[in-house]
């Protein structure tokens, strides 16, 4: 299958209508399909859309950041943490910064850590506008990223 380069504006809302995230007004989000760069449920819907098209895409949590798992919640020794931690604080537990945990509670002895993605278990709604939907060049597919205006900026 031919991969595409899709650029789009989006506003992400939770089921209560709270805005969780949105694209920069001057710069749409561009991505190369087939690389797992965006959540699968959103990519699948965007592939069907034409340039200039607007739509609201509802992505169930199972096709977004997955269900919450109680197994990802655990406790660690309070001694391993700095003095000034706060509930809600997030930090990476690996060098790449992809594994994020959130402090959900702590006392003098233990810190409770939640390794679920903050959006795990949340059904997402994206209001999107397609700015560009074109075939990716062989070079882009080879590099695994988008070339803006045909230029390799990386
Ligand atoms: Zn490149």
mmCIF file of C-alpha atoms in Angstrom, residues 10-132:
data_model
loop_
_atom_site.group_PDB
_atom_site.id
_atom_site.type_symbol
_atom_site.label_atom_id
_atom_site.label_comp_id
_atom_site.label_asym_id
_atom_site.label_seq_id
_atom_site.Cartn_x
_atom_site.Cartn_y
_atom_site.Cartn_z
ATOM 1 C CA UNK A 10 -7.105 19.326 15.053
ATOM 2 C CA UNK A 11 -8.810 20.073 18.310
ATOM 3 C CA UNK A 12 -8.868 17.161 20.730
ATOM 4 C CA UNK A 13 -11.699 16.916 23.260
ATOM 5 C CA UNK A 14 -12.657 14.431 25.943
ATOM 6 C CA UNK A 15 -16.266 13.130 26.282
ATOM 7 C CA UNK A 16 -17.104 16.080 28.569
ATOM 8 C CA UNK A 17 -16.116 18.538 25.821
ATOM 9 C CA UNK A 18 -12.924 19.731 27.526
ATOM 10 C CA UNK A 19 -10.209 20.726 25.043
ATOM 11 C CA UNK A 20 -7.188 18.532 25.771
ATOM 12 C CA UNK A 21 -4.932 19.579 22.938
ATOM 13 C CA UNK A 22 -4.949 21.415 19.629
ATOM 14 C CA UNK A 23 -2.644 22.001 16.700
ATOM 15 C CA UNK A 24 -0.760 25.244 16.278
ATOM 16 C CA UNK A 25 -2.956 27.642 14.256
ATOM 17 C CA UNK A 26 -0.142 28.598 11.898
ATOM 18 C CA UNK A 27 1.249 25.103 11.489
ATOM 19 C CA UNK A 28 -0.809 21.954 10.967
ATOM 20 C CA UNK A 29 0.455 18.612 12.183
ATOM 21 C CA UNK A 30 2.089 16.635 9.342
ATOM 22 C CA UNK A 31 2.805 12.947 9.482
ATOM 23 C CA UNK A 32 3.731 9.987 7.328
ATOM 24 C CA UNK A 33 1.177 7.169 7.449
ATOM 25 C CA UNK A 34 2.059 3.574 8.287
ATOM 26 C CA UNK A 35 4.724 4.500 10.845
ATOM 27 C CA UNK A 36 2.634 4.472 14.007
ATOM 28 C CA UNK A 37 3.201 8.214 14.422
ATOM 29 C CA UNK A 38 -0.347 8.946 15.524
ATOM 30 C CA UNK A 39 -2.977 6.818 17.245
ATOM 31 C CA UNK A 40 -4.318 4.067 14.950
ATOM 32 C CA UNK A 41 -8.017 5.019 15.124
ATOM 33 C CA UNK A 42 -7.256 8.590 14.043
ATOM 34 C CA UNK A 43 -4.901 7.587 11.237
ATOM 35 C CA UNK A 44 -7.477 5.173 9.797
ATOM 36 C CA UNK A 45 -10.124 7.915 9.625
ATOM 37 C CA UNK A 46 -7.764 10.571 8.218
ATOM 38 C CA UNK A 47 -6.754 8.255 5.352
ATOM 39 C CA UNK A 48 -10.336 8.411 4.056
ATOM 40 C CA UNK A 49 -10.487 12.223 4.004
ATOM 41 C CA UNK A 50 -9.819 14.682 1.183
ATOM 42 C CA UNK A 51 -7.966 17.980 1.288
ATOM 43 C CA UNK A 52 -10.146 20.752 2.685
ATOM 44 C CA UNK A 53 -12.519 18.319 4.369
ATOM 45 C CA UNK A 54 -13.688 18.922 7.957
ATOM 46 C CA UNK A 55 -14.921 16.194 10.234
ATOM 47 C CA UNK A 56 -15.291 15.082 13.818
ATOM 48 C CA UNK A 57 -13.587 11.757 14.424
ATOM 49 C CA UNK A 58 -14.532 9.800 17.525
ATOM 50 C CA UNK A 59 -11.857 7.368 18.614
ATOM 51 C CA UNK A 60 -12.705 4.895 21.390
ATOM 52 C CA UNK A 61 -10.011 4.511 24.041
ATOM 53 C CA UNK A 62 -9.204 1.009 22.740
ATOM 54 C CA UNK A 63 -8.051 2.561 19.426
ATOM 55 C CA UNK A 64 -6.400 5.508 21.138
ATOM 56 C CA UNK A 65 -4.283 5.086 24.272
ATOM 57 C CA UNK A 66 -5.836 1.808 25.426
ATOM 58 C CA UNK A 67 -7.716 0.847 28.551
ATOM 59 C CA UNK A 68 -6.456 1.722 31.995
ATOM 60 C CA UNK A 69 -4.648 -1.173 33.642
ATOM 61 C CA UNK A 70 -4.504 -1.599 37.417
ATOM 62 C CA UNK A 71 -1.288 -3.555 36.876
ATOM 63 C CA UNK A 72 0.457 -0.352 35.883
ATOM 64 C CA UNK A 73 -0.150 1.142 39.306
ATOM 65 C CA UNK A 74 2.463 0.416 41.937
ATOM 66 C CA UNK A 75 4.280 1.712 44.961
ATOM 67 C CA UNK A 76 7.859 2.802 45.445
ATOM 68 C CA UNK A 77 9.888 3.768 48.448
ATOM 69 C CA UNK A 78 9.523 7.434 49.461
ATOM 70 C CA UNK A 79 13.319 7.596 49.933
ATOM 71 C CA UNK A 80 13.856 7.294 46.188
ATOM 72 C CA UNK A 81 12.157 10.615 45.538
ATOM 73 C CA UNK A 82 13.119 14.204 46.173
ATOM 74 C CA UNK A 83 11.555 16.147 49.034
ATOM 75 C CA UNK A 84 9.317 18.358 46.977
ATOM 76 C CA UNK A 85 7.161 15.899 45.003
ATOM 77 C CA UNK A 86 3.503 16.654 44.336
ATOM 78 C CA UNK A 87 0.437 14.623 43.442
ATOM 79 C CA UNK A 88 -0.112 14.915 39.685
ATOM 80 C CA UNK A 89 3.578 15.293 38.937
ATOM 81 C CA UNK A 90 4.734 13.272 35.919
ATOM 82 C CA UNK A 91 8.167 12.082 34.988
ATOM 83 C CA UNK A 92 9.859 9.752 32.517
ATOM 84 C CA UNK A 93 11.226 6.462 33.787
ATOM 85 C CA UNK A 94 13.338 5.702 30.707
ATOM 86 C CA UNK A 95 15.917 7.673 28.753
ATOM 87 C CA UNK A 96 13.742 8.098 25.663
ATOM 88 C CA UNK A 97 11.036 9.742 27.752
ATOM 89 C CA UNK A 98 8.309 7.516 26.341
ATOM 90 C CA UNK A 99 7.388 5.787 29.594
ATOM 91 C CA UNK A 100 5.656 8.376 31.738
ATOM 92 C CA UNK A 101 4.439 7.752 35.261
ATOM 93 C CA UNK A 102 2.271 10.004 37.393
ATOM 94 C CA UNK A 103 2.434 10.369 41.164
ATOM 95 C CA UNK A 104 -1.113 9.769 42.377
ATOM 96 C CA UNK A 105 -0.511 9.694 46.147
ATOM 97 C CA UNK A 106 2.292 9.608 48.708
ATOM 98 C CA UNK A 107 2.928 9.533 52.427
ATOM 99 C CA UNK A 108 6.100 9.398 54.538
ATOM 100 C CA UNK A 109 6.906 5.846 53.468
ATOM 101 C CA UNK A 110 5.490 5.180 50.018
ATOM 102 C CA UNK A 111 4.805 6.869 46.713
ATOM 103 C CA UNK A 112 1.989 5.543 44.526
ATOM 104 C CA UNK A 113 2.838 5.651 40.832
ATOM 105 C CA UNK A 114 0.464 5.251 37.914
ATOM 106 C CA UNK A 115 2.126 4.126 34.667
ATOM 107 C CA UNK A 116 -1.040 4.445 32.599
ATOM 108 C CA UNK A 117 -0.982 7.050 29.845
ATOM 109 C CA UNK A 118 -2.925 10.101 31.086
ATOM 110 C CA UNK A 119 -5.440 9.485 28.271
ATOM 111 C CA UNK A 120 -5.752 5.718 28.825
ATOM 112 C CA UNK A 121 -9.404 4.750 29.161
ATOM 113 C CA UNK A 122 -10.571 8.073 27.667
ATOM 114 C CA UNK A 123 -12.677 8.122 24.505
ATOM 115 C CA UNK A 124 -11.339 10.899 22.308
ATOM 116 C CA UNK A 125 -13.020 13.252 19.874
ATOM 117 C CA UNK A 126 -10.961 15.045 17.219
ATOM 118 C CA UNK A 127 -12.329 17.964 15.204
ATOM 119 C CA UNK A 128 -10.078 17.885 12.146
ATOM 120 C CA UNK A 129 -9.491 19.844 8.969
ATOM 121 C CA UNK A 130 -7.331 18.244 6.272
ATOM 122 C CA UNK A 131 -4.772 20.695 4.869
ATOM 123 C CA UNK A 132 -2.939 18.201 2.680
#
